Structure formats: C-alpha cells, structure tokens
Short mmCIF file of C-alpha atoms in Angstrom, two decimals:
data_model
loop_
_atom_site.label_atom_id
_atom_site.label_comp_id
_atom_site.label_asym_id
_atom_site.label_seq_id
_atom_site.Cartn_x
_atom_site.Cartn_y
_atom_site.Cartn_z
CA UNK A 175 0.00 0.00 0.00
CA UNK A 176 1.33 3.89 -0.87
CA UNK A 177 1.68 6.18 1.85
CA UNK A 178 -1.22 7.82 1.15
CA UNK A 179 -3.31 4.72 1.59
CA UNK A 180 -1.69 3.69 4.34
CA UNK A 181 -3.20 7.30 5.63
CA UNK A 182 -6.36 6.64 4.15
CA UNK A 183 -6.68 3.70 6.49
CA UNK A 184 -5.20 5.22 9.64
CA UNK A 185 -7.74 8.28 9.45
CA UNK A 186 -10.66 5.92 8.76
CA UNK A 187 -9.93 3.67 11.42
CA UNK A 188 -10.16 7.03 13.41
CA UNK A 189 -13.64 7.64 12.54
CA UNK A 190 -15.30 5.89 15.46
CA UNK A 191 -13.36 7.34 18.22
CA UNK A 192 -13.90 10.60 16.67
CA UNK A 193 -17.68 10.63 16.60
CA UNK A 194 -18.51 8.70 19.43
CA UNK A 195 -21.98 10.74 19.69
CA UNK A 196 -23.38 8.87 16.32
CA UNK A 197 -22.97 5.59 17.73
CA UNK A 198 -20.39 4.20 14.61
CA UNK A 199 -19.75 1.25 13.63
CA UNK A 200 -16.76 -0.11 10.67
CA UNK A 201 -17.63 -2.87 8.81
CA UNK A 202 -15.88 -4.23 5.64
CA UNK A 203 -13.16 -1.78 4.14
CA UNK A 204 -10.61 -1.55 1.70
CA UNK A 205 -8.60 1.22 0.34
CA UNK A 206 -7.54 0.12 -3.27
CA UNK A 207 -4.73 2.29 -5.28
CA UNK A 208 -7.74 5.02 -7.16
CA UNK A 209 -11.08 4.48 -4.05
CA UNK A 210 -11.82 3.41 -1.48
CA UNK A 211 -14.82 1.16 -0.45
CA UNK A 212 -16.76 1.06 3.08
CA UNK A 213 -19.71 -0.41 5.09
CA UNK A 214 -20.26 2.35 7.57
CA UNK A 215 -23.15 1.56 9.94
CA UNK A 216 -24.90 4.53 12.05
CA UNK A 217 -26.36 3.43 15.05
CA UNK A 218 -29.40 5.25 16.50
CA UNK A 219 -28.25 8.24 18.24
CA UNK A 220 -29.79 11.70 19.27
CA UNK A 221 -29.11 13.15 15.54
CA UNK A 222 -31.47 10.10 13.80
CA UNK A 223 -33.60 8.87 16.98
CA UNK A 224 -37.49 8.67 16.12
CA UNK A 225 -37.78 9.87 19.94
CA UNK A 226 -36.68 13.18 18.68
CA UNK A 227 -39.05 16.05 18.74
CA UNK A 228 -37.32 18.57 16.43
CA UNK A 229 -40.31 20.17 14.66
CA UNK A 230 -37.79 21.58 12.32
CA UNK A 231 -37.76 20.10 8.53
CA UNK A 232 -36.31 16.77 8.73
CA UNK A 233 -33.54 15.14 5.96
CA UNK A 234 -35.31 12.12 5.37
CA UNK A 235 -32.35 10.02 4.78
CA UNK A 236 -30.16 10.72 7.55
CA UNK A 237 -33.06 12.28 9.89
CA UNK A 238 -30.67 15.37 10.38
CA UNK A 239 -32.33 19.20 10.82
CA UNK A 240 -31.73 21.19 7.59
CA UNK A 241 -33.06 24.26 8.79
CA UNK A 242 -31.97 26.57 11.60
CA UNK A 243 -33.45 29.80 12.93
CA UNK A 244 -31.34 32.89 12.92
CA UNK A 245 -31.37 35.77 15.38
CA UNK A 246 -33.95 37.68 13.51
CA UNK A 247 -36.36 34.51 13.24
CA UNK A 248 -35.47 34.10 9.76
CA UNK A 249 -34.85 30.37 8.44
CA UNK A 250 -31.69 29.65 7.13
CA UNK A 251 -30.20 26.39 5.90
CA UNK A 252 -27.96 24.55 8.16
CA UNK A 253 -24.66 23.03 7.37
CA UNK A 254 -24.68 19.02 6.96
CA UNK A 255 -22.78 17.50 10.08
CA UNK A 256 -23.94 14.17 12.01
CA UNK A 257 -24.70 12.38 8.74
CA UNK A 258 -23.00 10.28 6.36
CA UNK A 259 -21.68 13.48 4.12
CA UNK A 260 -20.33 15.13 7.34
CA UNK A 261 -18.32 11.60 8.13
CA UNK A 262 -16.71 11.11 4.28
CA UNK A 263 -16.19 15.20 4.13
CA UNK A 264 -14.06 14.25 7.44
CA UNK A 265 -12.48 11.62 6.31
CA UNK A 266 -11.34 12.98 3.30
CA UNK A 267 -10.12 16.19 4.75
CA UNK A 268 -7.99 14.54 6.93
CA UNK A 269 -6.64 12.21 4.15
CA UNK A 270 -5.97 15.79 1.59
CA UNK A 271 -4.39 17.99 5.06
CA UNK A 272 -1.66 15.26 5.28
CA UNK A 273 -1.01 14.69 1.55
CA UNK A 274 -0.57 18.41 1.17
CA UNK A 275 0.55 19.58 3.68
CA UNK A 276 2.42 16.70 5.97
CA UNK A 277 3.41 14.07 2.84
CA UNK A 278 3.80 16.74 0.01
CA UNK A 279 1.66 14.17 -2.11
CA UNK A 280 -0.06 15.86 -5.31
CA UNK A 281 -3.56 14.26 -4.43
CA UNK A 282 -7.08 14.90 -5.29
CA UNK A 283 -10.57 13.25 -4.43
CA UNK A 284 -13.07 12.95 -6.71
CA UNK A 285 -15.44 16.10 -6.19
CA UNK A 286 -18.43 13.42 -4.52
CA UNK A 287 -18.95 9.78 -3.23
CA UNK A 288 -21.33 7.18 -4.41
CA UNK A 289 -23.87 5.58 -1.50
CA UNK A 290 -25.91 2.96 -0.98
CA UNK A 291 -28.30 2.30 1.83
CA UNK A 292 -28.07 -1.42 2.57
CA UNK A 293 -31.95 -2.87 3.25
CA UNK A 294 -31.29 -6.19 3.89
CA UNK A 295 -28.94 -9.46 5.06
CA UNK A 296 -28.91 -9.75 1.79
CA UNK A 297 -27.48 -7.09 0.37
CA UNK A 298 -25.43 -6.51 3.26
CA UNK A 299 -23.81 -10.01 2.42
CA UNK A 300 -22.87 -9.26 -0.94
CA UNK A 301 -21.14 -5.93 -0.55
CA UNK A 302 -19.18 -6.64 2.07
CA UNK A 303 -17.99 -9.86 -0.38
CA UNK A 304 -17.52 -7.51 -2.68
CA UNK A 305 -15.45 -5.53 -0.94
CA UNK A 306 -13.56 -8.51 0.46
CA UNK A 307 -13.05 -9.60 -2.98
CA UNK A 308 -12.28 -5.88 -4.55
CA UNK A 309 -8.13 -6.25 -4.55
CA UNK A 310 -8.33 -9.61 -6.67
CA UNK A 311 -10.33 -7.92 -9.13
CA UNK A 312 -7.60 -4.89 -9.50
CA UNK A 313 -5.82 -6.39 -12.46
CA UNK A 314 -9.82 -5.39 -14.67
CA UNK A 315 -10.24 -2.26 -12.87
CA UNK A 316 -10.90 0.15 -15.71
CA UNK A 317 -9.47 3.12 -14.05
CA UNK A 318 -6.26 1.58 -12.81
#
C-alpha cells in the first residue's frame, strides 16, 4: 500500500473514536490504489432517533435538521454534520491535510462519493464480499 493509503486507512480507522456521539460502527473496508470502499453503519443516536421532537424540517435520509433559525427569526439552511456526508467530508479532509501539507503528495478526491443504503442481510452479504473480494479484481479495474 502507498503512503497515502496507508493514511487513508489510519484516518478511517479514526472515525469511530472521533464521533462517538453517532454511535459508529466499521464494517468491511478496503482502500484500493484510485477508491476506497466502506460499510459504515450509524447506530441510532440523538441526531437520527425517532424519539426526537425537532419540529424543524427533517432530511429524510439521515433524519438530520436542515433548517436553523437565525437571530432575527429568519430560516436559514444549516450546514450538513452528524450524517453520512459530514463523516466522508471528514475523512477525506484529513486524508488531503496530510497529503498536502504533511506528505507533500499531489492528491485529489473525486469532487463526490457514491452511497448505498443497505436494506437487507442480503445485500449486506454481498457488498461486504464484494469488498472482500475488490483487490483480486484490481488487475480489470478500468481506471487503474
């Protein structure tokens, strides 16, 4: 693995300890030369709880408030944070600060990420094989 993947791995291994509040849990990873694939599951916490009485507009995905109310009872739109987008947009921060800044590594992200809310046992199953299985498939990758 490069040294940037090697941080890639470090920082996401980090991501439970440093959101303790969402109740986090890792499952299957891998970081591959060009992405990176995850399982990420968010356990029921006081950002996504049904017992929350927020009369605020809700995100329906990730149950977050995506409105706030300003000092002169306007409505404004929040910032994202205790979802899914605030944990990648972490993640990938901390990946970009060290290859600037600490490993002098010309890197770039692509500008988004692709999700997938996983219903079932299912589909949970075959992802995470799919994962698993991701590095033996490198040598058909058709952005390597």
């Amino acid at each position: 693995m490069s040294d940037i993947g090697k941080v890639a791995e470090i920082e996401w291994l980090k991501t439970v300890e440093l959101r303790p509040d969402m109740k986090l849990e890792l499952g299957e990873f891998v970081v591959m030369p060009n992405h990176f694939h995850t399982i990420i599951i968010i356990g029921e916490n006081e950002y996504n709880s049904s017992q929350n009485n927020d009369t605020h507009r809700r995100d329906a995905m990730h149950c977050v408030s995506t409105i706030v109310k300003t000092a002169n009872n306007g409505n404004k739109f929040a910032p994202q944070s205790k979802n899914l987008a605030s944990i990648a947009r972490g993640f990938k921060s901390s990946v970009t600060t060290y290859a600037r800044k600490i490993g002098n590594i010309d890197f770039k992200w692509q500008t988004r990420f692709h999700d997938h809310i996983i219903r079932d046992t299912e589909s949970f199953d075959r992802i995470q094989n799919y994962i698993a299985n991701n590095p033996s498939n490198w040598d058909d990758d058709r952005f390597k």
